[in-house]
Amino acid sequence: VTVTNNSNGVSVDYETEAPMTLLVPEVAAEVVKDLVNTVRSYDTENEHDVCGW
């Protein structure tokens, strides 16, 4: 799963060895929420302080 901020091109990925778990709506929602929050953090924080970028 990849989430990209079209405003600045920042992209974050989520990889799993069990992709079928993403078929569970609650699991998929949590993954997407975490990715979106990471992208938002990157946009508001110093780029060197978030996720080691």
mmCIF file of C-alpha atoms in Angstrom:
data_model
loop_
_atom_site.group_PDB
_atom_site.id
_atom_site.type_symbol
_atom_site.label_atom_id
_atom_site.label_comp_id
_atom_site.label_asym_id
_atom_site.label_seq_id
_atom_site.Cartn_x
_atom_site.Cartn_y
_atom_site.Cartn_z
ATOM 1 C CA VAL A 1 0.000 0.000 0.000
ATOM 2 C CA THR A 2 1.370 3.416 -0.931
ATOM 3 C CA VAL A 3 0.051 6.849 0.018
ATOM 4 C CA THR A 4 1.381 9.886 -1.868
ATOM 5 C CA ASN A 5 0.881 13.565 -1.106
ATOM 6 C CA ASN A 6 0.256 15.098 -4.534
ATOM 7 C CA SER A 7 1.178 18.560 -3.226
ATOM 8 C CA ASN A 8 4.798 17.736 -2.466
ATOM 9 C CA GLY A 9 5.348 14.231 -3.840
ATOM 10 C CA VAL A 10 6.029 12.654 -0.441
ATOM 11 C CA SER A 11 5.233 8.965 -0.569
ATOM 12 C CA VAL A 12 5.092 6.353 2.194
ATOM 13 C CA ASP A 13 4.721 2.606 1.824
ATOM 14 C CA TYR A 14 3.324 -0.205 3.913
ATOM 15 C CA GLU A 15 4.525 -3.707 3.160
ATOM 16 C CA THR A 16 3.179 -6.892 4.662
ATOM 17 C CA GLU A 17 3.925 -10.571 4.288
ATOM 18 C CA ALA A 18 0.202 -11.251 4.717
ATOM 19 C CA PRO A 19 -1.540 -8.961 2.208
ATOM 20 C CA MET A 20 -4.823 -10.826 2.625
ATOM 21 C CA THR A 21 -5.164 -9.180 6.048
ATOM 22 C CA LEU A 22 -5.817 -5.930 4.174
ATOM 23 C CA LEU A 23 -9.157 -7.391 3.079
ATOM 24 C CA VAL A 24 -10.365 -6.900 6.659
ATOM 25 C CA PRO A 25 -11.867 -3.382 6.600
ATOM 26 C CA GLU A 26 -10.662 -2.483 10.099
ATOM 27 C CA VAL A 27 -7.087 -3.527 9.294
ATOM 28 C CA ALA A 28 -7.059 -1.685 5.967
ATOM 29 C CA ALA A 29 -8.491 1.454 7.575
ATOM 30 C CA GLU A 30 -5.817 1.427 10.283
ATOM 31 C CA VAL A 31 -3.014 0.996 7.729
ATOM 32 C CA VAL A 32 -4.293 3.841 5.557
ATOM 33 C CA LYS A 33 -4.807 6.070 8.609
ATOM 34 C CA ASP A 34 -1.223 5.484 9.757
ATOM 35 C CA LEU A 35 0.160 6.212 6.288
ATOM 36 C CA VAL A 36 -1.873 9.408 5.924
ATOM 37 C CA ASN A 37 -0.743 10.575 9.372
ATOM 38 C CA THR A 38 2.881 9.932 8.393
ATOM 39 C CA VAL A 39 2.481 11.968 5.204
ATOM 40 C CA ARG A 40 0.807 14.781 7.155
ATOM 41 C CA SER A 41 3.600 14.754 9.740
ATOM 42 C CA TYR A 42 6.183 15.042 7.004
ATOM 43 C CA ASP A 43 4.372 18.085 5.651
ATOM 44 C CA THR A 44 4.335 19.851 9.042
ATOM 45 C CA GLU A 45 7.655 18.756 10.568
ATOM 46 C CA ASN A 46 11.260 19.266 9.630
ATOM 47 C CA GLU A 47 11.793 16.668 6.926
ATOM 48 C CA HIS A 48 14.772 15.181 8.779
ATOM 49 C CA ASP A 49 12.741 14.460 11.918
ATOM 50 C CA VAL A 50 10.103 12.191 10.397
ATOM 51 C CA CYS A 51 10.763 8.557 9.557
ATOM 52 C CA GLY A 52 14.477 9.194 9.217
ATOM 53 C CA TRP A 53 14.052 10.956 5.861
#
